[in-house]
CSV table of C-alpha atoms in Angstrom, one decimal:
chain,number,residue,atom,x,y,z
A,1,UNK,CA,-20.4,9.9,9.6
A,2,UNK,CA,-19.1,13.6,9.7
A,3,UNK,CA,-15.0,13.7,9.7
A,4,UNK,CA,-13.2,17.1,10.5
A,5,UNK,CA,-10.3,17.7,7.8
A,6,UNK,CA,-7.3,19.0,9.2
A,7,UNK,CA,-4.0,20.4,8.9
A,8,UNK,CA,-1.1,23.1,9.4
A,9,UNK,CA,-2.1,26.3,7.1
A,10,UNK,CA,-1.2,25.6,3.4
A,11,UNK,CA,-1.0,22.1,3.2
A,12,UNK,CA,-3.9,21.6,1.1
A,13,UNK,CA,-6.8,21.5,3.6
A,14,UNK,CA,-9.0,23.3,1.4
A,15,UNK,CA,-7.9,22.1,-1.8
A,16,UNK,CA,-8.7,19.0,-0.9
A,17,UNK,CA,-12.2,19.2,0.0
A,18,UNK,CA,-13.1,21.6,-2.8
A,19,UNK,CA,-11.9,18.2,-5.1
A,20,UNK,CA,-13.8,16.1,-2.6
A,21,UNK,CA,-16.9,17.8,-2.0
A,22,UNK,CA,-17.0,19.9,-5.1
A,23,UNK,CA,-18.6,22.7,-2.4
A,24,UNK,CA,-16.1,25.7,-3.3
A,25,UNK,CA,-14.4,26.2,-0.1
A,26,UNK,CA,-12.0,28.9,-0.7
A,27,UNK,CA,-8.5,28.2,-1.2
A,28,UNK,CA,-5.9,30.8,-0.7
A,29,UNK,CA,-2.2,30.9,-0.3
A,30,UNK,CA,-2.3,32.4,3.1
A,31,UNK,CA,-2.5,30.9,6.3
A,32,UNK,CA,-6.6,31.4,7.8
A,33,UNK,CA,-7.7,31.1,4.6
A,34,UNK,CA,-10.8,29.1,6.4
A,35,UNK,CA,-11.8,30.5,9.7
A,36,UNK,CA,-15.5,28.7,9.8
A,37,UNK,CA,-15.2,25.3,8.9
A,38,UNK,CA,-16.8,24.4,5.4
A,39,UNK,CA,-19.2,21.4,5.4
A,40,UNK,CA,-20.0,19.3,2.3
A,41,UNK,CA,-21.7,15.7,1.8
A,42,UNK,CA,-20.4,13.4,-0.7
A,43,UNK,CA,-21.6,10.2,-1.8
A,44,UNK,CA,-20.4,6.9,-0.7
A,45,UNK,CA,-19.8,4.9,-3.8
A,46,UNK,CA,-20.8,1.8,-4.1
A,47,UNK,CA,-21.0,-0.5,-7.7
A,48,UNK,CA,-23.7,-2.5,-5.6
A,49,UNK,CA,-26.4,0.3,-5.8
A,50,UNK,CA,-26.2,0.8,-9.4
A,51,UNK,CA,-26.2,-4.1,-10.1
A,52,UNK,CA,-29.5,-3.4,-7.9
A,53,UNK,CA,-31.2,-0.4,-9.4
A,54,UNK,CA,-31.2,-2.3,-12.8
A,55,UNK,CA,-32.5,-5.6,-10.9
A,56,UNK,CA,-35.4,-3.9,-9.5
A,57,UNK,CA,-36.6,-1.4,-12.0
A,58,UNK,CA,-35.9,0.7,-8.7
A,59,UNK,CA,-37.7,4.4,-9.3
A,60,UNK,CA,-34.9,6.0,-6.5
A,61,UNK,CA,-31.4,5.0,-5.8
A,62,UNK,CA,-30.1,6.1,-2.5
A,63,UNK,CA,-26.5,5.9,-1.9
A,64,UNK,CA,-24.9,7.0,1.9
A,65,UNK,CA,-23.3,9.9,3.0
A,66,UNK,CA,-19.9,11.1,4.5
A,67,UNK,CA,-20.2,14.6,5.8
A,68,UNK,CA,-16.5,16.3,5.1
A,69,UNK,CA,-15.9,19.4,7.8
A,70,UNK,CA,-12.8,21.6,6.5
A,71,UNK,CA,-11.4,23.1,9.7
A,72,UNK,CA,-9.5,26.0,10.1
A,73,UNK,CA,-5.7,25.7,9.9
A,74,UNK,CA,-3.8,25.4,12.8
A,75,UNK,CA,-0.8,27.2,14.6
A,76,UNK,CA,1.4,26.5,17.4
A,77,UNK,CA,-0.3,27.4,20.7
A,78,UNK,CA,-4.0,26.7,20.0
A,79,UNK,CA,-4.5,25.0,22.9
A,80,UNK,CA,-4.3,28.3,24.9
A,81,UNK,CA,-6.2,30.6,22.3
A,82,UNK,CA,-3.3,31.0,19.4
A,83,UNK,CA,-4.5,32.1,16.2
A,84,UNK,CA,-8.1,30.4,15.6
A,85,UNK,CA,-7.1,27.7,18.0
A,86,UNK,CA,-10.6,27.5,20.3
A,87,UNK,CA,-12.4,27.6,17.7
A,88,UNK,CA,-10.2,25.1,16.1
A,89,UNK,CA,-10.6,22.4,18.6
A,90,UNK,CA,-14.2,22.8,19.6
A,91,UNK,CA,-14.9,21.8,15.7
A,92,UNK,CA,-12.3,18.8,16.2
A,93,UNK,CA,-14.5,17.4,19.1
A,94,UNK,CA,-17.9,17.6,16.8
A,95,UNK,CA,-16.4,14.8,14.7
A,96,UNK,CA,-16.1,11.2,14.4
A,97,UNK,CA,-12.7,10.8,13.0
A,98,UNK,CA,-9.6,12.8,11.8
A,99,UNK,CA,-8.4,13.6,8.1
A,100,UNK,CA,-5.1,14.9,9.3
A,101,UNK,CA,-3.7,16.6,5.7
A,102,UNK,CA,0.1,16.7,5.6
A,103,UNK,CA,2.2,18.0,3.2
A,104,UNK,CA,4.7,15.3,1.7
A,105,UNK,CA,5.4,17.5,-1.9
A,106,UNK,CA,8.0,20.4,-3.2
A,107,UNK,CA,6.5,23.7,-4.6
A,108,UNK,CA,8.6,26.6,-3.9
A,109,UNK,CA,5.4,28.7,-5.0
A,110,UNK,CA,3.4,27.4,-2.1
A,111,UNK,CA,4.4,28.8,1.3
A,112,UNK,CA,5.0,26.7,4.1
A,113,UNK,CA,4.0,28.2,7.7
A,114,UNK,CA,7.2,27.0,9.1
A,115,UNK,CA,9.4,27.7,6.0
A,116,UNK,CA,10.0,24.3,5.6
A,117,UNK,CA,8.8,21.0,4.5
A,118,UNK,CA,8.9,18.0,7.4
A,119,UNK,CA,5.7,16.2,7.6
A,120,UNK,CA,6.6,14.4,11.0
A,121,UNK,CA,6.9,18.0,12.5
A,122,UNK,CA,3.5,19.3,11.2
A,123,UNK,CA,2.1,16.2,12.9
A,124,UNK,CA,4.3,16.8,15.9
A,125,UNK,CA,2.5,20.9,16.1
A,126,UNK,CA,-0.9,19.5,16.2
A,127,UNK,CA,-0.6,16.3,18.0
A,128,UNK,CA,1.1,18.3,20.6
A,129,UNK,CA,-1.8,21.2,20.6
A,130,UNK,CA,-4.2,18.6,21.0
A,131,UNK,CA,-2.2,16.4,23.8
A,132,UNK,CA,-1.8,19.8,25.3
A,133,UNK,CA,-5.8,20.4,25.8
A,134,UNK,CA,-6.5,16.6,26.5
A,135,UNK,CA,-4.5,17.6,29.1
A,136,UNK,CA,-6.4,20.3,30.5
A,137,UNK,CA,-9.7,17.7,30.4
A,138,UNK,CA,-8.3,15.1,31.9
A,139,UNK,CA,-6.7,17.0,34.5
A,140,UNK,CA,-10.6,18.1,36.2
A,141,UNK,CA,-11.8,14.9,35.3
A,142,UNK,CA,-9.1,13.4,37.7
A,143,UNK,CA,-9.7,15.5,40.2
A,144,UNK,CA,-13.5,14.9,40.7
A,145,UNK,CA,-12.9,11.3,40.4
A,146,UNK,CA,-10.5,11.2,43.1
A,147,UNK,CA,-12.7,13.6,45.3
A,148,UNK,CA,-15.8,11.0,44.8
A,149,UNK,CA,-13.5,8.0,45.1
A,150,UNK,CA,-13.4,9.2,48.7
A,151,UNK,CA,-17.5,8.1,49.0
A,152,UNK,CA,-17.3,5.5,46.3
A,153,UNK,CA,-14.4,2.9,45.9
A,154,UNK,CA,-16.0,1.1,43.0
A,155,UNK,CA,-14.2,4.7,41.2
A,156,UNK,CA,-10.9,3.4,41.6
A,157,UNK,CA,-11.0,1.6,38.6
A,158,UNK,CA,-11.8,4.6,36.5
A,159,UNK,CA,-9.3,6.5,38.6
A,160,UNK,CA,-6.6,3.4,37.0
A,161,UNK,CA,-7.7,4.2,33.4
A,162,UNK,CA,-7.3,7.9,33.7
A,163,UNK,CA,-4.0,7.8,34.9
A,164,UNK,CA,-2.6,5.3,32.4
A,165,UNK,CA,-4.0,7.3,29.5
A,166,UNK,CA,-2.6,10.6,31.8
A,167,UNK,CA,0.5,9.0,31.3
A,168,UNK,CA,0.6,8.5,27.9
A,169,UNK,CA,-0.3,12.4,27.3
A,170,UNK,CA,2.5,13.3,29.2
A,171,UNK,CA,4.9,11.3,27.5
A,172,UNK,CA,3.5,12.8,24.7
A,173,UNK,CA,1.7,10.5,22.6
A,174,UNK,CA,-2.0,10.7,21.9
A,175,UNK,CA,-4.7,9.2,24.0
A,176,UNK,CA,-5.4,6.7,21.4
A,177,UNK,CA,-1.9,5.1,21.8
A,178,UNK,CA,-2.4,4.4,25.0
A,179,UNK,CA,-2.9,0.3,26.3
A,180,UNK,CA,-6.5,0.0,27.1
A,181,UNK,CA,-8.7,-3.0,27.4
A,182,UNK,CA,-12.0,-2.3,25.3
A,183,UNK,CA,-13.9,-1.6,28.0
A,184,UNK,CA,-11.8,1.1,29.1
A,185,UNK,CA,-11.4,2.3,25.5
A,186,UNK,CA,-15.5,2.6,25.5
A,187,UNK,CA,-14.7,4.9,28.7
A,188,UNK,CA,-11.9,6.8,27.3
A,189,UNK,CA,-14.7,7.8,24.0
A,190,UNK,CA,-17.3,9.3,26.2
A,191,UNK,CA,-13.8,11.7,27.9
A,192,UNK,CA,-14.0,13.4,25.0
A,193,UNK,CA,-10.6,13.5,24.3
A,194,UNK,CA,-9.4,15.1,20.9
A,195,UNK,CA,-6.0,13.0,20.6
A,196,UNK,CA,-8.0,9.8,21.1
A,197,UNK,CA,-10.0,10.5,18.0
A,198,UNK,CA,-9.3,7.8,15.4
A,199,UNK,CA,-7.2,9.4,12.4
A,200,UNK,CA,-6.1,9.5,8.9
A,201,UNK,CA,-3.5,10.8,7.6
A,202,UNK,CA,-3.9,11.9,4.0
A,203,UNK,CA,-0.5,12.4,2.4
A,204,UNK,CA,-0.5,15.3,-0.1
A,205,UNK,CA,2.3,14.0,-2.6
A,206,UNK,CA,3.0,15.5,-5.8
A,207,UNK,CA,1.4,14.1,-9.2
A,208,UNK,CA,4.3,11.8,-10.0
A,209,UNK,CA,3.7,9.9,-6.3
A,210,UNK,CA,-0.1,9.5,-6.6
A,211,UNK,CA,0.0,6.7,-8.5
A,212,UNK,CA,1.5,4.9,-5.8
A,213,UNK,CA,4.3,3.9,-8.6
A,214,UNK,CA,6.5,6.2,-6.3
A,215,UNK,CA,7.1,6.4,-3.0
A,216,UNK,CA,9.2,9.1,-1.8
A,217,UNK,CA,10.9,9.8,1.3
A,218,UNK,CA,8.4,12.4,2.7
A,219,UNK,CA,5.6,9.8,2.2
A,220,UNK,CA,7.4,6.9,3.6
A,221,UNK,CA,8.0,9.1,6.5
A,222,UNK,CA,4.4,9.4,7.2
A,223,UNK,CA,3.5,5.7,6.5
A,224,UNK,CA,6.3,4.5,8.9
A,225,UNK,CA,4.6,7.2,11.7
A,226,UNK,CA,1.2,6.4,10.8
A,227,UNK,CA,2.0,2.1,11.3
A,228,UNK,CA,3.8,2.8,14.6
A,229,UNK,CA,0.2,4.3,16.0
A,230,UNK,CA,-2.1,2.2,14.2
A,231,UNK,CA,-3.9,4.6,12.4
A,232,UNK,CA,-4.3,4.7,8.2
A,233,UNK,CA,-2.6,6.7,5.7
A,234,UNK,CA,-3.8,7.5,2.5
A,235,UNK,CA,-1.5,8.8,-0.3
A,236,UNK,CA,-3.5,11.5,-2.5
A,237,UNK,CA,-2.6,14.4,-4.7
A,238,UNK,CA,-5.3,17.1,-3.5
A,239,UNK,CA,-4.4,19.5,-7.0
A,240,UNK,CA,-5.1,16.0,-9.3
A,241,UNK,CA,-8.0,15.2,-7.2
A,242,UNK,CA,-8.8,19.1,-7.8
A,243,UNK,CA,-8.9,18.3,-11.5
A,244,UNK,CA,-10.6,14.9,-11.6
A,245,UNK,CA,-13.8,16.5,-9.8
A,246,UNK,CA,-14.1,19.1,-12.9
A,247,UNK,CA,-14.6,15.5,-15.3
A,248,UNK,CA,-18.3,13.7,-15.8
A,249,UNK,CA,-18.4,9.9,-14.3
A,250,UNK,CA,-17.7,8.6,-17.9
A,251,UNK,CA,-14.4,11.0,-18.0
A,252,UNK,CA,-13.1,10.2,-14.9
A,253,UNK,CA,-11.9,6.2,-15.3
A,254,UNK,CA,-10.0,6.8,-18.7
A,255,UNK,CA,-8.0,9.9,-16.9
A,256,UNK,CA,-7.2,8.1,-14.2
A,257,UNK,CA,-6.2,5.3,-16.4
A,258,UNK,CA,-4.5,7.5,-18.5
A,259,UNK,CA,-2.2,8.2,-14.9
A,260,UNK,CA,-1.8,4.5,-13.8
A,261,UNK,CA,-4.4,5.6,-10.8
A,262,UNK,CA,-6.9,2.4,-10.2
A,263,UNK,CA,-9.2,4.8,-8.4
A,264,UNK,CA,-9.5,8.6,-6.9
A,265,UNK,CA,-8.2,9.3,-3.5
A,266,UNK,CA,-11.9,9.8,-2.1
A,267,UNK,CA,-12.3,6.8,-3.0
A,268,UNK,CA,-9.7,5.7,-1.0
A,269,UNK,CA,-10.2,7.9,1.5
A,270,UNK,CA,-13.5,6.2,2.1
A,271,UNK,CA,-13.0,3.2,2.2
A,272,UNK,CA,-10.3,4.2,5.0
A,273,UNK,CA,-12.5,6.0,6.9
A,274,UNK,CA,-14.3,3.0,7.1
A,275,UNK,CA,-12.1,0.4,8.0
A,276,UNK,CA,-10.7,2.8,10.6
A,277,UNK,CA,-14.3,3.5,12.4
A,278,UNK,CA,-15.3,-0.3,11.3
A,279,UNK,CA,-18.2,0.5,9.5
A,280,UNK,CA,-20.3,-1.6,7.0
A,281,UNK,CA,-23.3,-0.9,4.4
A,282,UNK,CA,-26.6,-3.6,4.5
A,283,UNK,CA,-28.6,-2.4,1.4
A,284,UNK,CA,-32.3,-2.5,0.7
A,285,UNK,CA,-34.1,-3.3,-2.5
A,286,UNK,CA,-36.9,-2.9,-4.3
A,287,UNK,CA,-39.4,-1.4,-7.1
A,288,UNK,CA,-39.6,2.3,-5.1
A,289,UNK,CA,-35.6,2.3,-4.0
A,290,UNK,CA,-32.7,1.2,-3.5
A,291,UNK,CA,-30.5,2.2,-0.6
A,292,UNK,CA,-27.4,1.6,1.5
A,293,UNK,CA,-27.1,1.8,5.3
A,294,UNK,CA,-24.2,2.8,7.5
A,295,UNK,CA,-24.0,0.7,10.5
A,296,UNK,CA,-21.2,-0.2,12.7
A,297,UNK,CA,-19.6,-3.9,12.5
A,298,UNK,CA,-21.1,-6.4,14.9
A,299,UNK,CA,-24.6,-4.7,14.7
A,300,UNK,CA,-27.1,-6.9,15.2
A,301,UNK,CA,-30.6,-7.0,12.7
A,302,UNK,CA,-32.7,-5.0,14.9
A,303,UNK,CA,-30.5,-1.7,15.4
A,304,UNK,CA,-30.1,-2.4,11.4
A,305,UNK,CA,-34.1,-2.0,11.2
A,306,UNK,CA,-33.6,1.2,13.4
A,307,UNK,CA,-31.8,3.3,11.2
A,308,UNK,CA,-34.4,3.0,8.9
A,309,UNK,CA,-37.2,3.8,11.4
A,310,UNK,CA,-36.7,4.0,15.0
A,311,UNK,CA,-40.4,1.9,14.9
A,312,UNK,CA,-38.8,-1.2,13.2
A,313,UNK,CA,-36.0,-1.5,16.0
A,314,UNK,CA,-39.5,-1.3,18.6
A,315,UNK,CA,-41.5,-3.8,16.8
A,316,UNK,CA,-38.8,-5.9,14.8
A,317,UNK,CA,-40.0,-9.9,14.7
A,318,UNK,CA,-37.4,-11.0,12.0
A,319,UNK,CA,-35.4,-9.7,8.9
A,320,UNK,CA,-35.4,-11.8,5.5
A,321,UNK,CA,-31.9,-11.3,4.4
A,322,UNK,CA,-29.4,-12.5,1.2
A,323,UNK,CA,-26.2,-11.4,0.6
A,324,UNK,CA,-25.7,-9.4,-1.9
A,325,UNK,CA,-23.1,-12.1,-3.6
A,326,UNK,CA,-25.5,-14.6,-3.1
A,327,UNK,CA,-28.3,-13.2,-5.2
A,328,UNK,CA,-25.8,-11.9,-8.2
A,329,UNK,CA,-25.1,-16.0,-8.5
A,330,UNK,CA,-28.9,-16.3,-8.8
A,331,UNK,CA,-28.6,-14.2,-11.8
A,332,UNK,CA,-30.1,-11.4,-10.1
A,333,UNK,CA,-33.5,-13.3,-9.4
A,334,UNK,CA,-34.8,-12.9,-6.4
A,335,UNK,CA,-37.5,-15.8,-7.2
A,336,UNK,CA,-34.6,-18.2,-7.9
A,337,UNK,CA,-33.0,-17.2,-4.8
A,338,UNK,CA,-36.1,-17.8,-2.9
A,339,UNK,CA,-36.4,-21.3,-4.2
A,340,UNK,CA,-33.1,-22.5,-3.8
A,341,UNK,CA,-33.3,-21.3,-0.1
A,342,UNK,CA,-31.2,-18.3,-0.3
A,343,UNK,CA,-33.4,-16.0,1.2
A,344,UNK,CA,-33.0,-16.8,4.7
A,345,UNK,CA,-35.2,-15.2,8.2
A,346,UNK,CA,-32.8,-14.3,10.6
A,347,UNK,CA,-34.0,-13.3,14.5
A,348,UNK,CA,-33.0,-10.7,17.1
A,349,UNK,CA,-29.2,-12.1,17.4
A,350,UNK,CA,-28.3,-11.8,13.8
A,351,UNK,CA,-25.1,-10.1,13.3
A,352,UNK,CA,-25.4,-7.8,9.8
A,353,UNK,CA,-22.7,-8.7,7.2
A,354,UNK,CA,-21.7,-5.9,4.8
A,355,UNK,CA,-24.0,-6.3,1.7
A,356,UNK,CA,-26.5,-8.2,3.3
A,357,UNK,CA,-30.0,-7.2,1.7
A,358,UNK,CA,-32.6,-6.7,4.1
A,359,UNK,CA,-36.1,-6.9,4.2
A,360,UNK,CA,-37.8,-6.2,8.0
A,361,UNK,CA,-40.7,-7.3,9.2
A,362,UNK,CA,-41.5,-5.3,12.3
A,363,UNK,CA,-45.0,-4.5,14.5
A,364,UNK,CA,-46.6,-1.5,14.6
């Protein structure tokens, strides 16, 4: 899962994934500061992993990845070439989702691009920039559809969709706003289209707001924006999440503690990014590893057995599966499990639960 992190210059683009990625993107207050995006992995976490790994005696633990991009900051005008603005939305349309980073906190030391601080009008500028290039796209897309439509009437229906979502981009919404059945939502993905990328919104709020004890104005503003659009927003402060990377696992819980925080904001970012791109982990155990898999909800066990090995998707016959729940009440004993029928062999139309522990049995 690679997400492209993204903002106005200096709201704390880069801040935040140095905490996040611990990869040293620099961080600079002055607009450009990034011009090539920044990649770093980080580690899903996941408590799971580490219950197995002592179960097993397993040799490896393998947890899964996000891949964090840190995109240059935007300006006003990207869409026709505007300060790093090509360059800028070409890295947009390599990613899955959005971490759009808004500023929601006072600091008369940090410059603001505009001079000022309004969170709905920093979304506004890049919305807009992006709405502005969908346009552009959609624009020749319509155009050769209407030209084949002429030899092929079964295209009128993609001709429909095109328009409607037209129609939201020049009313200015993004394309993901717009009323779609899910088939034509599967059609409007493969577009392309940068404003119908799923996003986040990751509030950078002061210290005394990342708690979540507080909720100022400036956040609530972006909470209320965020719900009318159905996307999430996650409230983070990127300078505490700055110093919370710097601590060891063991001195990260009593600091946050310390704060009233129940856990980090990539934490929470995480499990956003999840829920937004409806994504869930099946894990598999035993003496040589442990390991979590990413697959998308609703998967079914044999494109499960494929992101292991594209062979076990070929040759699957069945998948012995418990859930992960199910073998904690067992003590952790997969013997006990076994006998009290826990352990159950699932076929070709078995839909993968999150947790679910796998086992595949597959032809070569």
């Amino acid at each position: 899962m690679k997400l492209g992190i993204v903002g106005l210059p200096n709201v704390g683009k880069s801040t935040l994934f140095n905490a996040i990625t611990k990869a040293g993107a620099e961080a600079a207050n002055y607009p450009f500061c990034t011009i090539d995006p920044n990649v770093g992995v980080v580690t899903v976490p996941d408590e799971r992993l580490r219950v197995l790994h002592e179960i097993y005696k397993s040799k490896k633990t393998v947890y899964t990845t996000i891949e964090f991009c840190d995109i240059a900051g935007l300006v006003k005008g990207a869409h026709r070439g505007e300060g790093l603005g090509n360059k800028f939305l070409g890295h947009i349309r390599e990613a899955e989702a959005v971490v759009h980073v808004v500023r929601c906190f006072e600091d008369a030391d940090v410059v603001h691009v505009d001079g000022r601080i309004d969170p709905l009008s920093d979304i506004e500028t890049i919305n807009l920039e992006l709405i502005l290039s969908d346009m552009d796209l959609l624009e020749r897309r319509v155009q050769r559809t209407r030209k084949a439509l002429k030899g092929d009437r079964s295209l009128q229906a993609e001709l429909d969709t095109l328009t409607r979502i037209g129609e939201t981009l020049e009313a200015g919404r993004p394309a993901r706003t717009a009323a779609l059945s899910e088939e034509e939502k599967a059609f409007a993905k493969e577009l392309g289209l940068l404003s119908f990328k799923p996003v986040i919104y990751a509030a950078n709020v002061s210290e005394a707001e990342a708690g979540g004890d507080t909720d100022g104005p400036l956040l609530r503003r972006v909470a209320d924006f965020a719900a009318s659009e159905g996307s999430e927003v996650v409230a983070l402060c990127a300078k505490l999440e700055s110093e919370l990377a710097e601590l060891d696992d063991t001195e990260k819980v009593p600091f946050l503690a310390e704060l009233g925080i129940k856990e980090s904001g990539l934490d929470r970012l995480i499990k956003s990014s999840y829920r937004l791109l409806d994504l869930i982990s099946f894990l598999t155990a035993g003496e040589p590893e442990v390991r979590a898999w990413t697959i998308r909800r609703g998967a079914k066990a044999p494109q499960a057995a494929g992101r292991i090995h594209t062979d076990f998707e070929r040759g699957f016959i069945r998948a012995e599966t418990i859930a992960y729940d199910k073998l904690i009440e067992c003590g952790g004993n997969p013997a006990r499990a076994r006998e009290k029928g826990l352990i159950r062999a699932e076929g070709k139309d078995y839909v993968v639960r999150d947790g679910d522990i796998m086992h595949f049995l597959f032809n070569v």
